[in-house]
C-alpha cells in the first residue's frame, strides 16, 4: 500500500513566500529558500512551490528560487505557476524540479496535458485545479490565480485531467484556503472515488485532525498545507507522529 503524504505548500509572490486567505489579502511569510530548508530538515515527503502571480502577470516561474532550493534541499519538488508550454516544463525540470504543475494553460488548452504527458511522462505532470462556489452556489473551476471563472465543474475537470494523462491532481478549495476551517471533504470524497491517480488536497487545514480527515475520510493520497505550519505550533514532524498514532500509513 502506498504511504500517505504530508506536503507543505509555499506560495510565491514577488519572489517571497506569501500567505493569504481565499486567494487574497496576502502577507509576506519569509524567504522561500529558507523556508524550504526548514522543511527539508524535517524530512517532509515533498514540497510544492506555486508562483501565484505568474499567470496573472503573463510570465514564467521564478527559476532562480527553484534552482537554489534544488541545490540545497533533497526532498522532491513540484513547481507550478505560469507554465504555458513544453519549453516551460523543460526549463523548470532542468532547474531541479521533479514534477511540474499546470493550471490555467491546461484549462485553456486541454490537449496541453496530453502533449506534456507524452513528452515528459505522466509521472512528471501534475494538474492543479482551483475551485470555488460561484454566485449560483455551485462549485466551479477558476483560473488566473482564482480570478477567472471557467464554467467547468471540478469533478468533470478532475476526470478529464486524468484521462488526458495527468499523473497527479492538486485540488484546491479557494473558499477554504487560508481559513484553517477544514478541507472540503464532500468534494474530496467524490474526487477520490473517481480517480486512479494520486489526489493531493489543499485548502483549509488548521489542525492535525483536519489532515487525518483529508487522508482517511476523504481518501486523498496526500494533504497539502501551509497555514497550519506557518501560524500554529504544529509541524510536519508532529503531523506524521499524530497520523501514525491514528493508524495512517505515513513515512516516519
Phi, psi and omega in degrees: 000134179292141179286145175285148186244148172246120189233108171297146179236130179247122178265129182257132176219118181056037176081004180237160172288140179222151177221132180232202177220123181057039175067029175206177179054050183286144173232150182291133179237013173123184182279131186296319182292322176298315179298318179298320180295325177295316179293323178298319179296334178270005175056050177293158182295320174191178182224140177248127171253124174235119176277102191285345182257353188299312181292320179297324183268359177064038180227174179276176179290154180284094191289331182296325178293320180294313182294320178296319179294315182296328179289329188254349183234161187236004177276156176297143181241130168251131186232134177216166179125111177072020181278116186235352186207168174298326177297319178300316180297315181300317181292319180295316178296321179293335179281352175122358177287150176266328179221154180239131179261132176240144186225277184302314183295330179292322178290318182291329180217084184305330180294344175301324178298313180298315181297317181294317179297322180292320184283321188245353182092137182302326183298338182262358185245120179245134174258122180262128185237119176255134181218158177207166174284129180277178182302338178274000179085009179258145177292135183218143177284137177238148177238186179053055179064033178081012184265335189244117176289146185245345186082358182273136170283132184300324179291322174299315184290326174302313181296317181296318181299318177295314182297329181278351174120005177300141178268348184195154179236134166254119184247114185245126173274112178296320183297333183257346185301126179079356182276337182061029184259004180106157181286162175278080189296326181300312180288323180300316178301316181295318180293317180300322181292336182274334193261146168257340178272163181297143177244122174257127182251144187214142175113096173123350184292123178229347179222164176294329176300321178298320178299315179300316180300316180298320183279322186263302180290321179277344180061028176288157178281332183205152174246128174257140185208156179223299187303320181300328180271335179278319196242007174231179179271011179277157181216164175303326179296312178297322180297316179299314182295318178299312182294321178298316180297334180263015171086012179275137182280087178243161179280130178249000000 
